[in-house]
Coordinates of C-alpha atoms in Angstrom, one line a residue:
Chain A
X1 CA 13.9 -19.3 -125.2
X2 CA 13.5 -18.7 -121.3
X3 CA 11.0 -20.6 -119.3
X4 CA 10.1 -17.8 -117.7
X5 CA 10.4 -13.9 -118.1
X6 CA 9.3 -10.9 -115.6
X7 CA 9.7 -7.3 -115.8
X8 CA 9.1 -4.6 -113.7
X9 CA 9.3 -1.0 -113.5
X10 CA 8.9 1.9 -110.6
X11 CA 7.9 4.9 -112.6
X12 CA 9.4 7.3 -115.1
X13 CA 9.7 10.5 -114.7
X14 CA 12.2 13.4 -114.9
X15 CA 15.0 12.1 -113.3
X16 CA 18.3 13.9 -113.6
X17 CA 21.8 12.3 -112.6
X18 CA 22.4 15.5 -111.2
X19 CA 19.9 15.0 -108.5
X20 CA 20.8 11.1 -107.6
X21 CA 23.1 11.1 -105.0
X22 CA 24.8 7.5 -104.7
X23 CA 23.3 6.8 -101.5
X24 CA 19.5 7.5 -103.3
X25 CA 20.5 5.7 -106.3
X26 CA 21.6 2.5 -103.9
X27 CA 18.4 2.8 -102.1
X28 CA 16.3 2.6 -105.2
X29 CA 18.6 -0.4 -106.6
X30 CA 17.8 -2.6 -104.0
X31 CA 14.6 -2.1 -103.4
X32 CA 13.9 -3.2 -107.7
X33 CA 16.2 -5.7 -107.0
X34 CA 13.6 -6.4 -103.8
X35 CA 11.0 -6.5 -106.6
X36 CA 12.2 -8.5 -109.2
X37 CA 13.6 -11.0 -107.1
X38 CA 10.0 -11.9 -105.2
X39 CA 8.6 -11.8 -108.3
X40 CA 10.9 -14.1 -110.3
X41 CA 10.9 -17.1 -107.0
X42 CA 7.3 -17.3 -108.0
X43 CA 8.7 -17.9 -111.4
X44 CA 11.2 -20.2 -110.4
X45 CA 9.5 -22.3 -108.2
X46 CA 6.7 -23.2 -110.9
X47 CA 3.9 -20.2 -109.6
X48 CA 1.7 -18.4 -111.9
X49 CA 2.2 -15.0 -113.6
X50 CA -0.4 -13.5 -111.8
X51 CA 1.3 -14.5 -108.4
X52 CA 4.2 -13.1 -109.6
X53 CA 2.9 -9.7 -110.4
X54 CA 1.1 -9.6 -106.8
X55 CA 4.4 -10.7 -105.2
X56 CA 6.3 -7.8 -107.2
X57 CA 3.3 -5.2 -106.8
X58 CA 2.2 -5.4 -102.8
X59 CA 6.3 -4.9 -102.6
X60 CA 6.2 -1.5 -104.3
X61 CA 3.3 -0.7 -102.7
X62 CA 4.4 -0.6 -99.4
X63 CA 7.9 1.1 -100.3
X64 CA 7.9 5.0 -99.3
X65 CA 10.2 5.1 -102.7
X66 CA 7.7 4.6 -105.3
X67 CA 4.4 6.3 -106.0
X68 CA 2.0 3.6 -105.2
X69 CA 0.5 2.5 -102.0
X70 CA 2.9 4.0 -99.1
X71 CA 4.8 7.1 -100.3
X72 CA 1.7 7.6 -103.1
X73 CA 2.0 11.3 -104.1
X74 CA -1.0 13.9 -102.5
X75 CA -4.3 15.3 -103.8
X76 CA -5.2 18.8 -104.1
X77 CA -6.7 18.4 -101.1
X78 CA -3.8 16.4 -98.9
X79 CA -5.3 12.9 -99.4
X80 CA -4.3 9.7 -101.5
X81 CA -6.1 8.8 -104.5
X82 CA -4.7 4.9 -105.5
X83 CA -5.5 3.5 -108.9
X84 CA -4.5 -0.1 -110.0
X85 CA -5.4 -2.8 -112.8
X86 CA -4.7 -6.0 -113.4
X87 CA -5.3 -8.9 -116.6
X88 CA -4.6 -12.1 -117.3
X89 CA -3.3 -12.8 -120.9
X90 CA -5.0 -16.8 -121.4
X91 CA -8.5 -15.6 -120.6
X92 CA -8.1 -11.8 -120.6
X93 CA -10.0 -11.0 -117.5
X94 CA -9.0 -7.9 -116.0
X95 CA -10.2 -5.9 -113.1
X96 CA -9.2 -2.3 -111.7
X97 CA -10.0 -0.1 -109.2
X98 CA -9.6 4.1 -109.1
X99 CA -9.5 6.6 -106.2
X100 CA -9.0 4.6 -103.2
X101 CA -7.6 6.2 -100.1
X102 CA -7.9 2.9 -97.6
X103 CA -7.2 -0.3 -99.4
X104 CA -3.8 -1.3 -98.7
X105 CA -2.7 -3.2 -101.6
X106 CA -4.5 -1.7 -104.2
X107 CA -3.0 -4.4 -106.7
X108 CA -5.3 -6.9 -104.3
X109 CA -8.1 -5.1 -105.1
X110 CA -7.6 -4.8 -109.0
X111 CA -7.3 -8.5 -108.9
X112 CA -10.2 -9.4 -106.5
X113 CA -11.8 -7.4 -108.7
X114 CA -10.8 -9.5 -112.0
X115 CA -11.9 -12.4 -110.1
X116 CA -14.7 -12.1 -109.1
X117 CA -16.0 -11.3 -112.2
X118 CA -18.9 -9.3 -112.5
X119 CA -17.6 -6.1 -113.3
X120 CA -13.9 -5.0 -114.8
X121 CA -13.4 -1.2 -113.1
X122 CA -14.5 -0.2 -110.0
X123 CA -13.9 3.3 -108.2
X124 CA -14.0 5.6 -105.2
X125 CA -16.3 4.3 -101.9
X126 CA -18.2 1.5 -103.7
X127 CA -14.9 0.0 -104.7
X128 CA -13.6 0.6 -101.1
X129 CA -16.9 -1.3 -99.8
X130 CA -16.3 -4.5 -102.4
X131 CA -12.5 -4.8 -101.0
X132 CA -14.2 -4.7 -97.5
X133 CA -16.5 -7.5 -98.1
X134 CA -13.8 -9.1 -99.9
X135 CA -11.4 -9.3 -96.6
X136 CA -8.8 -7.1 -98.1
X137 CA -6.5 -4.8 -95.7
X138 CA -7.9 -1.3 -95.1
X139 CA -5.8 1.5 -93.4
X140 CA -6.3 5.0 -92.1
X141 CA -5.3 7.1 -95.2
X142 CA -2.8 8.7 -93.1
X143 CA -0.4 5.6 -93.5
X144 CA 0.2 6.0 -96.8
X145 CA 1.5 10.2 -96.4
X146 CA 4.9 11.0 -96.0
X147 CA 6.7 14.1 -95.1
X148 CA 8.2 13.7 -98.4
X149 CA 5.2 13.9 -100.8
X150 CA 3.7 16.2 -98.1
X151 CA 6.4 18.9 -99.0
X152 CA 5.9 17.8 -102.4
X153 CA 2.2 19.1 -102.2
X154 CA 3.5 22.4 -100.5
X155 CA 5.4 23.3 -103.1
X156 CA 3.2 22.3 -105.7
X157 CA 0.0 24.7 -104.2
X158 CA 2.5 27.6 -103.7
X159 CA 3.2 27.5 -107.0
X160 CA -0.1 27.9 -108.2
X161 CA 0.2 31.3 -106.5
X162 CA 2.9 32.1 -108.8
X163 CA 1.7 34.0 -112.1
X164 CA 4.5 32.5 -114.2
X165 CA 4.8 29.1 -112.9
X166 CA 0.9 28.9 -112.7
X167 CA 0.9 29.8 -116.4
X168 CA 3.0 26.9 -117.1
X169 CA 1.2 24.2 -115.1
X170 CA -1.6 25.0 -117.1
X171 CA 0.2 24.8 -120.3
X172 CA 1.4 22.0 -118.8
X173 CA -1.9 20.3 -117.7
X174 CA -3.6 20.0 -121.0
X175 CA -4.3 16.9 -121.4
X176 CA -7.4 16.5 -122.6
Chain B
X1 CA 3.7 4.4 -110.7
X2 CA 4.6 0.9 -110.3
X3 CA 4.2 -2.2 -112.7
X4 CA 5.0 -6.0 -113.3
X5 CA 5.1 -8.2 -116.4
X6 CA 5.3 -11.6 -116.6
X7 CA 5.2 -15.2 -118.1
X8 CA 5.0 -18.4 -116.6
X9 CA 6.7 -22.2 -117.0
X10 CA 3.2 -22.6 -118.9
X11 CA 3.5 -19.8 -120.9
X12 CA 0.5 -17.5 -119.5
X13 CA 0.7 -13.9 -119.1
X14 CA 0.0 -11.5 -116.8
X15 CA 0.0 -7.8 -116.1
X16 CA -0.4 -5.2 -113.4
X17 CA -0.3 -1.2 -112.5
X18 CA -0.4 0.3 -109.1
X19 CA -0.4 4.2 -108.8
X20 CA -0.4 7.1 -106.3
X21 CA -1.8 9.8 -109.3
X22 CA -0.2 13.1 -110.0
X23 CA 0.9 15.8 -107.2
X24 CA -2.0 17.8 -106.5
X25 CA -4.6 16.4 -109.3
X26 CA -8.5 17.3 -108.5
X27 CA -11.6 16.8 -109.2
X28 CA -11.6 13.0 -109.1
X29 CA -9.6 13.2 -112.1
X30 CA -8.8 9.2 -113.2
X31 CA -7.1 9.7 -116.6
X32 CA -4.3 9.4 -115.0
X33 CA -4.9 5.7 -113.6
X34 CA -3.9 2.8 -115.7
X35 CA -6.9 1.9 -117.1
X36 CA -7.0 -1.5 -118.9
X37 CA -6.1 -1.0 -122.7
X38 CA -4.0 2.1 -122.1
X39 CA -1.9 1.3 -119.2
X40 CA -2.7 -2.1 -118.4
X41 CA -3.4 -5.1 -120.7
X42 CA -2.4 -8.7 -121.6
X43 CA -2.9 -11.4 -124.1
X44 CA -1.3 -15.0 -124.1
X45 CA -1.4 -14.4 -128.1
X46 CA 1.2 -11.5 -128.3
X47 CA 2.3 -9.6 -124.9
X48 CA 1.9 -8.0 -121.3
X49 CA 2.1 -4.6 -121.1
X50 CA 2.3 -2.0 -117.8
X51 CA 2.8 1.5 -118.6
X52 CA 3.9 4.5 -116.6
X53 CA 3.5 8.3 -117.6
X54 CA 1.1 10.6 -118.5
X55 CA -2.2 8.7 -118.3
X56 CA -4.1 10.5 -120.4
X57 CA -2.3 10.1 -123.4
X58 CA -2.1 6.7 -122.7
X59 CA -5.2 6.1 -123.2
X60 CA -5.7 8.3 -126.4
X61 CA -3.0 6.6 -128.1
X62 CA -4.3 3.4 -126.9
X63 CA -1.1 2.1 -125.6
X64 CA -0.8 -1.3 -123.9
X65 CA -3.4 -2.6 -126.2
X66 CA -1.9 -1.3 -129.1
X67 CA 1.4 -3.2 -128.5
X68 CA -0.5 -6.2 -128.3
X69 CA -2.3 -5.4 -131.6
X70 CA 0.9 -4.3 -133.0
X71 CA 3.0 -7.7 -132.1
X72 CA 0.0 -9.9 -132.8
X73 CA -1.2 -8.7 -136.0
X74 CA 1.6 -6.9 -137.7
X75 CA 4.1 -9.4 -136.2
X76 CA 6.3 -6.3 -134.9
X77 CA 8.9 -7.4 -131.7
X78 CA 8.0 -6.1 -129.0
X79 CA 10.7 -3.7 -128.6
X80 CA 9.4 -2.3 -132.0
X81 CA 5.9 -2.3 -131.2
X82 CA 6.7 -0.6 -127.8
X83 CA 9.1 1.8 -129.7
X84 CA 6.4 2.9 -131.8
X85 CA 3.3 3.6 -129.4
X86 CA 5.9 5.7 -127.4
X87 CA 6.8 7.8 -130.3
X88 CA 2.8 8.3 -130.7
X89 CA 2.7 9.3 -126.9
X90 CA 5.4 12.0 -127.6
X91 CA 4.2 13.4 -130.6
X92 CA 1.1 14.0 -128.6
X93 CA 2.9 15.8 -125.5
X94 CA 3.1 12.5 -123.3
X95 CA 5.5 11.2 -121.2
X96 CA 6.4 8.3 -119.8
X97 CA 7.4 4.0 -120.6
X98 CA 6.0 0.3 -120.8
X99 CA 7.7 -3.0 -120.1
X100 CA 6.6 -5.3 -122.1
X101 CA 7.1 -8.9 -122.0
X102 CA 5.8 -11.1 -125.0
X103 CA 4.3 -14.2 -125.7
X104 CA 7.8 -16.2 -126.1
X105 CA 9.2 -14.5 -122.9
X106 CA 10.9 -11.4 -124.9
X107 CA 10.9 -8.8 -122.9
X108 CA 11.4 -5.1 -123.8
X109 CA 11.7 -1.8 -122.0
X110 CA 10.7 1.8 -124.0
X111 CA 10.4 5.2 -122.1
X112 CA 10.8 8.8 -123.7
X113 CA 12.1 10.3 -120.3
X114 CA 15.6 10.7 -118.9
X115 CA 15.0 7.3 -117.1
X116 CA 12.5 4.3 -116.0
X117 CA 12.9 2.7 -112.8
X118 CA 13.2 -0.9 -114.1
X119 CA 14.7 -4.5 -114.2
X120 CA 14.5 -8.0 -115.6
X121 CA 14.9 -11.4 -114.7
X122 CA 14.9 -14.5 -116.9
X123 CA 15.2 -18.6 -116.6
X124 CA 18.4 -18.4 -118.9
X125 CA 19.9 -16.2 -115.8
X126 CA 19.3 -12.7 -117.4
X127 CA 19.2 -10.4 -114.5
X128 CA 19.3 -6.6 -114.5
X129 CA 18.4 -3.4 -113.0
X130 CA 18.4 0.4 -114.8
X131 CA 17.1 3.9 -113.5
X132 CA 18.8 5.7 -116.3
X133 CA 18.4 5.6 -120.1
X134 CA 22.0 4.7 -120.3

């Protein structure tokens, strides 16, 4: 039996072979490699779970590559809207936090959140506020865009103008 | 989506999500954040789960606590218990995976979609990363 044991992941989705190039493929290799490698130090060196998750987590969060923090995918309306959670398996506190636009790690927030106790999910301005009094990074919204998820948006809205694809995205959208 | 699992030397687990949303979603629409007990949710007694995919069925099906329940109850593995919940997703129209890592430092990868982003790391010197289901 290991000591230790961490996992990670960096989304799912529709990803065709077809569409990784070796180059993209190499880039997104590293990167989890990145990941897992902060996270299992904290591992190694004796650390706590939770530090290990926060170590793996702000690391995403500020890679372009994944959809989380920097590189998050676009509203409707051309903003960010950053969710995260957190819990701790020997007590089971857990704290999250839902449409942020300025907190830079929202992992930090989730887990300020857990910590400090008083409530477990927290959301939009008011949770922005408690990560302000709680010392945690803001940013101008417009650090977390790129062009990338910009064109993303682009193509998604002019779509919408399309009878048959619009028909589909509603099929699609059903989730309720 | 982005996610981490994990136990420690002392055998505690954690858990934790961090996500950008879907392209284009309105309305202040948070089904789709990985709210605690569907995406997000750990207990020293089974497992730590992080999920990525379509929220909302996430949380119908109940997923990350469900493993839990599943392992701790049933005594399922937690590739089996993560195996199941993601057939449940899928039979509902959901897409998407968990890690999972359990309370004797198994851990366990399940996704219905061509790939997961992913990797794992161990004190025994397991160390790997995937994109692809293959």
């Amino acid at each position: 039996q290991a000591d230790w044991s961490i996992a990670i992941h960096g989304g799912a989705g529709t990803l065709s072979r077809e569409a990784m190039t070796p180059e993209r493929e190499a880039e997104y290799t590293a990167a989890l490699q990145a990941a897992l490698d902060a996270g299992a130090e904290v591992l190694r060196a004796g650390g706590e779970a939770q530090d290990a998750i926060v170590a793996v987590i702000t690391k995403l969060e500020d890679d372009p590559l994944f959809n989380a923090g920097r590189g998050a995918v676009l509203t409707w309306e051309g903003g960010v809207s950053l969710d995260a959670s957190f819990m701790r398996g020997d007590t089971r506190e857990a704290g999250a936090a839902a449409g942020l636009s300025h907190v830079r790690h929202p992992i930090l927030l989730a887990r300020a959140i857990m910590e400090d106790g008083r409530h477990v999910f927290l959301s939009g301005e008011g949770a922005e506020e408690f990560a302000a009094d709680h010392g945690l990074e803001q940013v101008e919204t417009e650090w977390f865009i790129t062009p990338r998820r910009r064109d993303s948006l682009e193509q998604f809205r002019a779509a919408q103008d399309d009878p048959q694809v619009s028909f589909n995205e509603d099929e699609e959208h059903r989730y309720g | 989506t982005v996610g981490a699992v994990a136990r420690d030397v002392r055998g505690n687990l954690a858990a934790g999500t961090s996500t950008g949303g879907t392209t284009g979603k309105r309305w202040g629409r948070i089904g789709d954040s990985p709210v605690i007990g569907a995406g997000t949710y750990a207990d020293n007694r089974a497992c730590a789960v992080s999920a990525t995919g379509t929220g909302e069925y996430f949380l119908r099906a109940g997923v990350a606590q469900g493993i839990c329940a599943m392992m701790r109850l049933a005594g399922m593995d937690a590739q089996a218990a993560a195996d199941q919940l993601i057939v449940e997703v899928g039979e509902m129209g959901g897409d998407g995976g968990v890690i999972v890592v359990s309370a004797t430092g198994e851990t366990a990868f399940s996704f219905n979609t061509s790939g997961m982003y992913r990797g794992r790391a161990d004190s025994i010197g397991l160390n790997e990363i995937a994109i692809f289901t293959d």
